[in-house]
mmCIF file of C-alpha atoms in Angstrom:
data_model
loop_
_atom_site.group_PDB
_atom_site.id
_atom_site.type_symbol
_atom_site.label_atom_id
_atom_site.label_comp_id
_atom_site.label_asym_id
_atom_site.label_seq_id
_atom_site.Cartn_x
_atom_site.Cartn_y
_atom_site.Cartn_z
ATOM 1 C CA UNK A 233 -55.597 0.557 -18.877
ATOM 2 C CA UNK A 234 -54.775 1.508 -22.363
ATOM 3 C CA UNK A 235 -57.993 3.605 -23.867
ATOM 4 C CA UNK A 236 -59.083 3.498 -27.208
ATOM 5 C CA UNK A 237 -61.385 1.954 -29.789
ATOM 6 C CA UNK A 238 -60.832 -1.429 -28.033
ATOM 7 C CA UNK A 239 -58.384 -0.675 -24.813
ATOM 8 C CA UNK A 240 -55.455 -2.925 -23.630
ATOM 9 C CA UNK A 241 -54.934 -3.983 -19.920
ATOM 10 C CA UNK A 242 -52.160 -3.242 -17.980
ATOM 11 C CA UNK A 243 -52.117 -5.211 -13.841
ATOM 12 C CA UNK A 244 -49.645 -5.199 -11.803
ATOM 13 C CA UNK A 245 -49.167 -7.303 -8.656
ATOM 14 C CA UNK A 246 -46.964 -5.570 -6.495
ATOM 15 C CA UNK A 247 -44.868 -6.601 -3.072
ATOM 16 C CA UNK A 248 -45.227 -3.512 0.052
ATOM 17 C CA UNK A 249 -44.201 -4.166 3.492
ATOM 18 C CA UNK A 250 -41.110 -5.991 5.443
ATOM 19 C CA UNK A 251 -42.600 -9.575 4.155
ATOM 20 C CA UNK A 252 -41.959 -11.116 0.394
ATOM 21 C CA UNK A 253 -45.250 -12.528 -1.240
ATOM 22 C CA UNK A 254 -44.595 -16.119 -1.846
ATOM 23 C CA UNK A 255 -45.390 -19.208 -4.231
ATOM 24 C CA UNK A 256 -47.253 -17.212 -6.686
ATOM 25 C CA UNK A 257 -49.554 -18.823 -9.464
ATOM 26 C CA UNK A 258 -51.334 -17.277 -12.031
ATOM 27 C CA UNK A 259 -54.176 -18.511 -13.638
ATOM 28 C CA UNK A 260 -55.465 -16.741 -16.852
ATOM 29 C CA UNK A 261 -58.135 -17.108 -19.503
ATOM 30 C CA UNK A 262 -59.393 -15.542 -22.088
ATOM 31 C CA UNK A 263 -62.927 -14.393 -22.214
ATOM 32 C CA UNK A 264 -65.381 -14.618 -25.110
ATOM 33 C CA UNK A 265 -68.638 -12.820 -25.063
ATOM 34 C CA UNK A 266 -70.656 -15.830 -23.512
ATOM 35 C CA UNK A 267 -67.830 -15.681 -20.477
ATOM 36 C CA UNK A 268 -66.543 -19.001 -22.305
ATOM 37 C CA UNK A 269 -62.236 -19.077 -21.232
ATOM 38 C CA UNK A 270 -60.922 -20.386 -24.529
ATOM 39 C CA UNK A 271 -57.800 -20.890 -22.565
ATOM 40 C CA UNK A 272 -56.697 -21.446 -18.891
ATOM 41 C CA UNK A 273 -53.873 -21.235 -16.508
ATOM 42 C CA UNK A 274 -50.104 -21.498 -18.245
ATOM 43 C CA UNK A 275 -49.206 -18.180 -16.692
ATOM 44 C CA UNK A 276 -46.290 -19.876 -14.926
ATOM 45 C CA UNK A 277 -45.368 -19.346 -11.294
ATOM 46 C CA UNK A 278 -43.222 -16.991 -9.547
ATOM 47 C CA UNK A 279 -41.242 -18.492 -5.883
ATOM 48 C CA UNK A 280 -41.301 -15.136 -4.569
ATOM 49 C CA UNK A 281 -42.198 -11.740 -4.820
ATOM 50 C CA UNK A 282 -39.892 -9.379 -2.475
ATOM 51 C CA UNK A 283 -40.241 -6.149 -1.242
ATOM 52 C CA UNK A 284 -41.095 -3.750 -3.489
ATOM 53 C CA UNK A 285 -41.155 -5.919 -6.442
ATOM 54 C CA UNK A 286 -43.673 -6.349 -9.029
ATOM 55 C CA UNK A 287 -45.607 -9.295 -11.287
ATOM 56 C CA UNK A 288 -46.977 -7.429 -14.103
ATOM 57 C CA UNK A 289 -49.783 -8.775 -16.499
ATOM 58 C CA UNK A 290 -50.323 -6.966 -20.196
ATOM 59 C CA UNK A 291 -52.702 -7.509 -23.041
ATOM 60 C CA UNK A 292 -51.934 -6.376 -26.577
ATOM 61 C CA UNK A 293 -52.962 -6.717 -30.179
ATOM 62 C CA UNK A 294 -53.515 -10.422 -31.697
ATOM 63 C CA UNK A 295 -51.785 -9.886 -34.406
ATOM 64 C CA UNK A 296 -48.636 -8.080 -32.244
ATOM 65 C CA UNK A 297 -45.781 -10.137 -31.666
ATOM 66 C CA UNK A 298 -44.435 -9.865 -28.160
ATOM 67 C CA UNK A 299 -41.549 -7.737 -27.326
ATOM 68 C CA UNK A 300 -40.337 -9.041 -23.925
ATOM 69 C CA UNK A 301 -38.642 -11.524 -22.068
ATOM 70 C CA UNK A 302 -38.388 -9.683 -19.131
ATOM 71 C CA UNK A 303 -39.351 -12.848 -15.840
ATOM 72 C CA UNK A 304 -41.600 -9.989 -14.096
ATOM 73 C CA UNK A 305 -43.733 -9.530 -16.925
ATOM 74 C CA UNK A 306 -46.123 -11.805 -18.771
ATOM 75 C CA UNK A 307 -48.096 -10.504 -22.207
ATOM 76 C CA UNK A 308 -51.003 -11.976 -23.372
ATOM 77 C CA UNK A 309 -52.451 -11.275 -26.818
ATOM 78 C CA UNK A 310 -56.569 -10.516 -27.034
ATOM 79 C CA UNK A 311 -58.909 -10.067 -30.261
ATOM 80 C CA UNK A 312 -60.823 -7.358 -30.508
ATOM 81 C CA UNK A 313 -63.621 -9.357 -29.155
ATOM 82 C CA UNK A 314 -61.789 -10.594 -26.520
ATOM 83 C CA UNK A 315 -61.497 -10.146 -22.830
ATOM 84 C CA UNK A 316 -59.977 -11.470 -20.093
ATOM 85 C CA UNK A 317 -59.331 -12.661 -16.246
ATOM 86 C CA UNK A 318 -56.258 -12.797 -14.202
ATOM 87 C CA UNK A 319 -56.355 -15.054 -10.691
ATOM 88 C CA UNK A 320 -53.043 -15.058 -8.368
ATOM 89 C CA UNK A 321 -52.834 -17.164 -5.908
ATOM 90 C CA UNK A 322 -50.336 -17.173 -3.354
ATOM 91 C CA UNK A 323 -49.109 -17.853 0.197
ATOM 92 C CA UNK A 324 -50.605 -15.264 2.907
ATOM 93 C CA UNK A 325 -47.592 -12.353 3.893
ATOM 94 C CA UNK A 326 -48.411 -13.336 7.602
ATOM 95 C CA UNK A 327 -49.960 -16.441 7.592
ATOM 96 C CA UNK A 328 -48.513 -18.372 5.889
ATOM 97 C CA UNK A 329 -50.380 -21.612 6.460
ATOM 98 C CA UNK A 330 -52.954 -20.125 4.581
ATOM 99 C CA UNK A 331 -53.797 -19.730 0.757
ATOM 100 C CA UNK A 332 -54.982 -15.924 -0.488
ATOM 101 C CA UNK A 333 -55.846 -15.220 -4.118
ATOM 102 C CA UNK A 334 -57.176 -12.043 -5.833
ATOM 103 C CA UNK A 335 -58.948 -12.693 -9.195
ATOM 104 C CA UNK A 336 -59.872 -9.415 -11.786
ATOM 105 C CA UNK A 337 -62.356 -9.836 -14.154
ATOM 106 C CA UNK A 338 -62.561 -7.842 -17.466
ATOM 107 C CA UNK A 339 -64.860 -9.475 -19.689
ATOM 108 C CA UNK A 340 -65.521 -8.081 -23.779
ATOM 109 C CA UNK A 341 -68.342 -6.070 -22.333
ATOM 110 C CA UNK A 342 -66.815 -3.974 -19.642
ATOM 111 C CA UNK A 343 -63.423 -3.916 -22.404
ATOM 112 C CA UNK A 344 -64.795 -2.335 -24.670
ATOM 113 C CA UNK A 345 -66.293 0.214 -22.706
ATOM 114 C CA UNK A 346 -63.154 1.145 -21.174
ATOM 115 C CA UNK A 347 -64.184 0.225 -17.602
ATOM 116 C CA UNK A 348 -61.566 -1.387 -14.970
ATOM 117 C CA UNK A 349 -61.958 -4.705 -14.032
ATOM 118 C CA UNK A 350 -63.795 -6.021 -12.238
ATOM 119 C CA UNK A 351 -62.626 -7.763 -8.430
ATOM 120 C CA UNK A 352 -64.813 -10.647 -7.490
ATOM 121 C CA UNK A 353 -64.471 -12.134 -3.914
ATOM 122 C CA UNK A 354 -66.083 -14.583 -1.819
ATOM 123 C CA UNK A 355 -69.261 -16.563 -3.347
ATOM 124 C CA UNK A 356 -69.350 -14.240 -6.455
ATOM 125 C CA UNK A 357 -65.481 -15.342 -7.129
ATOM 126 C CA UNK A 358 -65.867 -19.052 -6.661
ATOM 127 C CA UNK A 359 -69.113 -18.548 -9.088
ATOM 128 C CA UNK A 360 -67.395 -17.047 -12.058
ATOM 129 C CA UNK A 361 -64.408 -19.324 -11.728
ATOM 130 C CA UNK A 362 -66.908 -22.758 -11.357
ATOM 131 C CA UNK A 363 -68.735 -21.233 -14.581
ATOM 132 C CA UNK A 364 -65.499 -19.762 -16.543
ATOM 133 C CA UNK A 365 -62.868 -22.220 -14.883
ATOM 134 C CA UNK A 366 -63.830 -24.790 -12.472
ATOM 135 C CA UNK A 367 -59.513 -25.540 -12.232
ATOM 136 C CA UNK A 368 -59.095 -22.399 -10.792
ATOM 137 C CA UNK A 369 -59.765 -20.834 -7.828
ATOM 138 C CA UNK A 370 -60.671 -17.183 -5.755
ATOM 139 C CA UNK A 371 -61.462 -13.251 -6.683
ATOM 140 C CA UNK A 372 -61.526 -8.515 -7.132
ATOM 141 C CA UNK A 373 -61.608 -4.058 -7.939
ATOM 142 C CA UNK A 374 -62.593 -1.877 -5.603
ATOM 143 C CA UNK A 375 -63.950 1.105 -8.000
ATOM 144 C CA UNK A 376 -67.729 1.472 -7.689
ATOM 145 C CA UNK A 377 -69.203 -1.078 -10.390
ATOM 146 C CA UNK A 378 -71.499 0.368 -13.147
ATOM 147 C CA UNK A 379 -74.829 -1.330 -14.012
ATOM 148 C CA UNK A 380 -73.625 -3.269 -16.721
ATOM 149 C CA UNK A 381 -70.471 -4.863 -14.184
ATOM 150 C CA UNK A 382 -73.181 -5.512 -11.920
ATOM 151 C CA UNK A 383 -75.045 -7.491 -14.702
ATOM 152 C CA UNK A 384 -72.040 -9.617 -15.736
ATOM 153 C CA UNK A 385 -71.048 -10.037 -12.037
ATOM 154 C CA UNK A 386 -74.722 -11.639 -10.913
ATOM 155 C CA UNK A 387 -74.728 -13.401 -14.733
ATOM 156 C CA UNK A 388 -77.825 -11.245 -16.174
ATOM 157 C CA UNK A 389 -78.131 -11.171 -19.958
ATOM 158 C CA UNK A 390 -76.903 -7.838 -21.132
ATOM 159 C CA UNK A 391 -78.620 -5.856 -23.684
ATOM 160 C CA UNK A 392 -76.851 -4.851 -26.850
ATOM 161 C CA UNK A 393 -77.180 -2.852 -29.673
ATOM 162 C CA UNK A 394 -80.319 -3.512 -32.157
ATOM 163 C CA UNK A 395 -79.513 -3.423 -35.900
ATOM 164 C CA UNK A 396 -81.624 -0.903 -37.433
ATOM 165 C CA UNK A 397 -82.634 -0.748 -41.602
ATOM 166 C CA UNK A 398 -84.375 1.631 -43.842
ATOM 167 C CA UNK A 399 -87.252 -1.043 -43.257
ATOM 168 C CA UNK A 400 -87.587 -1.018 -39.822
ATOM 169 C CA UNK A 401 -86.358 1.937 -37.853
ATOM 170 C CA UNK A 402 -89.166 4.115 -37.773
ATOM 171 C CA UNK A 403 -90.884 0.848 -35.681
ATOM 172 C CA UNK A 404 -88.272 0.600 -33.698
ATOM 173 C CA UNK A 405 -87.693 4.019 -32.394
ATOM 174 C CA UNK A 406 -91.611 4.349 -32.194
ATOM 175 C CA UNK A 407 -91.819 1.594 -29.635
ATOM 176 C CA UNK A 408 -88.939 3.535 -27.357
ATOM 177 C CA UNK A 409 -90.622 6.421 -24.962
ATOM 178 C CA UNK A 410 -86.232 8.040 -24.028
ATOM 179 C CA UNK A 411 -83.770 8.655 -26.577
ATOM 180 C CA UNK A 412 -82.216 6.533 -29.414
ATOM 181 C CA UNK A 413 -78.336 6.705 -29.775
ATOM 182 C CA UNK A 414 -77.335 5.545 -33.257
ATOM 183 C CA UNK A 415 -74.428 4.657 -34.439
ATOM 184 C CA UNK A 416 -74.094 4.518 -38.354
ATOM 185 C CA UNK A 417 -70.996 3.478 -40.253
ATOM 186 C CA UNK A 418 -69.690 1.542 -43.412
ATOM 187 C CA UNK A 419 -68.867 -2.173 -44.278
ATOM 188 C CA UNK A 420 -66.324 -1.017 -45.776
ATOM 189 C CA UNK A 421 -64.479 0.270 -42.977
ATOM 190 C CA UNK A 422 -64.223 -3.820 -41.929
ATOM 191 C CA UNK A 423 -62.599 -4.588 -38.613
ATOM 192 C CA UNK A 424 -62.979 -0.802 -37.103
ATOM 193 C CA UNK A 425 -66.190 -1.089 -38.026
ATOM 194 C CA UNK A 426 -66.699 -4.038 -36.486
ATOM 195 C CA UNK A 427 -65.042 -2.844 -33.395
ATOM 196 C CA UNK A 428 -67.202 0.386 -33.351
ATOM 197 C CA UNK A 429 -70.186 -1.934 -33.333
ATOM 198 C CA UNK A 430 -68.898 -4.132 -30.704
ATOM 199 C CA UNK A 431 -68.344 -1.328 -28.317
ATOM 200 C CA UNK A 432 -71.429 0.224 -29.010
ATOM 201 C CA UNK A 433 -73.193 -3.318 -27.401
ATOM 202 C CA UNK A 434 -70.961 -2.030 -24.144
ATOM 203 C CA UNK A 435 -72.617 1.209 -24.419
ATOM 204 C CA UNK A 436 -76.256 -0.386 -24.288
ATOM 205 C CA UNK A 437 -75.097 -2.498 -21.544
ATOM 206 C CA UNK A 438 -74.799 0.623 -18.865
ATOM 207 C CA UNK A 439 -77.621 2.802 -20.635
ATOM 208 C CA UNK A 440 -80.705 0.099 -21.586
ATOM 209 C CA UNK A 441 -83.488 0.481 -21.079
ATOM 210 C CA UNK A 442 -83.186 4.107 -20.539
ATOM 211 C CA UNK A 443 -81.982 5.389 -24.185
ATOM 212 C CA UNK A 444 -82.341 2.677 -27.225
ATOM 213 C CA UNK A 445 -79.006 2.105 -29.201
ATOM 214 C CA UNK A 446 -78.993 0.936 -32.356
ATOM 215 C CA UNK A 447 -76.149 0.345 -35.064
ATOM 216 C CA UNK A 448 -76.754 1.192 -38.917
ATOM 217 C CA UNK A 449 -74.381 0.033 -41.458
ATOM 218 C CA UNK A 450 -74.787 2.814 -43.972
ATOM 219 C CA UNK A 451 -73.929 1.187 -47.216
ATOM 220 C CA UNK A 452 -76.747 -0.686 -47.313
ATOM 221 C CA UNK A 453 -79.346 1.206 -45.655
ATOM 222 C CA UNK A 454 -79.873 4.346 -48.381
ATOM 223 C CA UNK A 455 -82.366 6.164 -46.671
ATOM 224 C CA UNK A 456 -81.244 6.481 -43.285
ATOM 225 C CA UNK A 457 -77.769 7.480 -44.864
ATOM 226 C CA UNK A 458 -79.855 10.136 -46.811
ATOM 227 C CA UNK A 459 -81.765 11.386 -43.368
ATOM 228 C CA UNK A 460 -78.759 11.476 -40.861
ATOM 229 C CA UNK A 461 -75.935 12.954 -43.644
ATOM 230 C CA UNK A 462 -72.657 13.122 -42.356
ATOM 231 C CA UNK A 463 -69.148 13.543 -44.411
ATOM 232 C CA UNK A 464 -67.012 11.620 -41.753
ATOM 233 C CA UNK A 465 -67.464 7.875 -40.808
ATOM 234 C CA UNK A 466 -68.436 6.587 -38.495
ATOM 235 C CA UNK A 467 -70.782 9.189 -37.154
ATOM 236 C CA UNK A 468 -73.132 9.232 -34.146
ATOM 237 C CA UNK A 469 -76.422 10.507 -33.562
ATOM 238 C CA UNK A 470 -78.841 11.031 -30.688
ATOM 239 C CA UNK A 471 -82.485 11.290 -31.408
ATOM 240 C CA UNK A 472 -85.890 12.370 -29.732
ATOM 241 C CA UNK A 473 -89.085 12.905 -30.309
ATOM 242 C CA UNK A 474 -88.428 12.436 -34.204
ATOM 243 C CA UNK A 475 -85.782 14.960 -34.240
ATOM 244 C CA UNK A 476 -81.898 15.149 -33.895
ATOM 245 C CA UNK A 477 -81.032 16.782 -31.158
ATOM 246 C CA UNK A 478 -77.224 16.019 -31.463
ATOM 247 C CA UNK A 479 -74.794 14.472 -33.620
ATOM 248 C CA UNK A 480 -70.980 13.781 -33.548
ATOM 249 C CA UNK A 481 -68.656 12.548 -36.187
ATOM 250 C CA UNK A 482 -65.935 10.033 -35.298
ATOM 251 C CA UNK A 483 -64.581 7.471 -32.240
ATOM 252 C CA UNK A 484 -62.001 6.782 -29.979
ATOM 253 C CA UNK A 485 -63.697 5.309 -26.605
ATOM 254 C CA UNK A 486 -66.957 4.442 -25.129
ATOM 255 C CA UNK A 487 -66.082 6.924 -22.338
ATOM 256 C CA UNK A 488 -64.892 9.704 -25.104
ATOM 257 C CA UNK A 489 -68.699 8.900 -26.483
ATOM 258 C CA UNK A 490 -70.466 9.311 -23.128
ATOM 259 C CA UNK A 491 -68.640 12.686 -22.254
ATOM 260 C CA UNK A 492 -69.802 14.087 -25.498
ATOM 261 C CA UNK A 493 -73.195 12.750 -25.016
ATOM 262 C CA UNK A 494 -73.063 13.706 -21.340
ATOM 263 C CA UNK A 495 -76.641 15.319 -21.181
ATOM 264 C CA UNK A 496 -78.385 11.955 -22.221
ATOM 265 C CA UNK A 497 -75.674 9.222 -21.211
ATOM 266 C CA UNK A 498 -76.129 9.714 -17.676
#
């Protein structure tokens, strides 16, 4: 996984051991925030996979035109809104009667946050593919799921950012016993700005209801420009008990964020 403002995926499907992995098919779609595939299978198919080869799967830029032709690799382009799932199905090393699959989940939410996919299997597979896919079929990552994975992978709403104003931040941070993270930024700044706001609903996916996160577009919202000053845009700020207790100018990646923040993103 690629990290940055909005990260690019990188899978690989790789071939170990004295038998070839045969009659792969790959179905992918692309994920929109309401886990909606606005497209489906056309991966293509692969006879075999021998030893030590490798099926590799890569995201990039919408507007990037793709620079390979190469049979073991297929590149998908994603908005920055955009995430997506990969299933491979194929015929069983050993037995070969029987049909395996593996399917990895990376939804906008866990994207933009820079977390892995996610691996579904058994009941939790078959449910995202009947609600994403029903064509498709089986499921997922074995790195310890954070709360918000565990929200997408039961199909919980997840909480996002609330837009705060000169009119109505003082109620909102009022209402909100832990800390607020804000992010404030420009209009101006368009698509990175949009992308800064996006991943900022990733970041209170895994930290809601604990610390309140809130977005502020600066340009039209005077006063809270005038109370949390900062030269460089966009800026972040982390506030308690009516004071700032930290602030930090720029961003690259939800994790980036969270290791700065480290005392109150937990």
């Amino acid at each position: 996984m690629q990290s940055g403002p909005i990260p690019q995926l990188q899978l690989t499907f790789s071939s170990v051991g004295a038998s070839s992995i045969r009659d792969i098919e790959l179905s992918i779609g692309v994920l929109d925030d309401n886990d909606h595939a606005a497209c489906g299978d056309g991966a293509g198919a692969k006879a075999t996979l021998g030893r030590n080869e490798s099926l590799t799967i890569r995201t990039q830029p919408a507007d990037v035109q793709s620079s390979t032709s190469a049979p073991e690799e297929r590149v998908f382009n994603l908005k920055p809104t955009q995430g997506i799932y990969v299933t491979a199905q194929f015929r069983a090393p050993v037995l070969t009667w029987l049909r395996a699959s593996r399917t990895f989940a990376w939804p906008p939410v866990l994207r933009a946050a820079s977390e892995h996919p996610v691996e579904l299997r058994g009941h939790r597979e078959r449910s995202f593919l009947d609600r994403v896919a029903p064509q498709a079929h089986q499921a997922p990552n074995r790195h310890r799921p954070s709360n918000a994975a565990k929200r997408w992978i039961k199909n919980q709403p997840l909480p996002t950012a609330s837009v705060a104003t000169d009119s109505n931040f003082d109620n909102l941070v009022s209402h909100h016993s832990g800390p607020a993270f804000i992010g404030l930024g420009p209009t101006w700044q368009g698509e990175w700005w949009d992308n800064t706001k996006h991943a900022l609903d990733s970041l209170a996916a895994r930290h809601a209801p604990r610390v309140l996160v809130l977005t502020v577009d600066v340009d039209n919202n005077p006063v809270l420009q005038a109370r949390f000053p900062s030269s460089t845009l966009p800026y972040f700020v982390m506030y308690q008990d009516r004071q700032i207790t930290q602030m930090e100018a720029g961003f690259s990646s939800i994790p980036e964020l969270e290791e700065l923040f480290r005392n109150y993103l937990k």
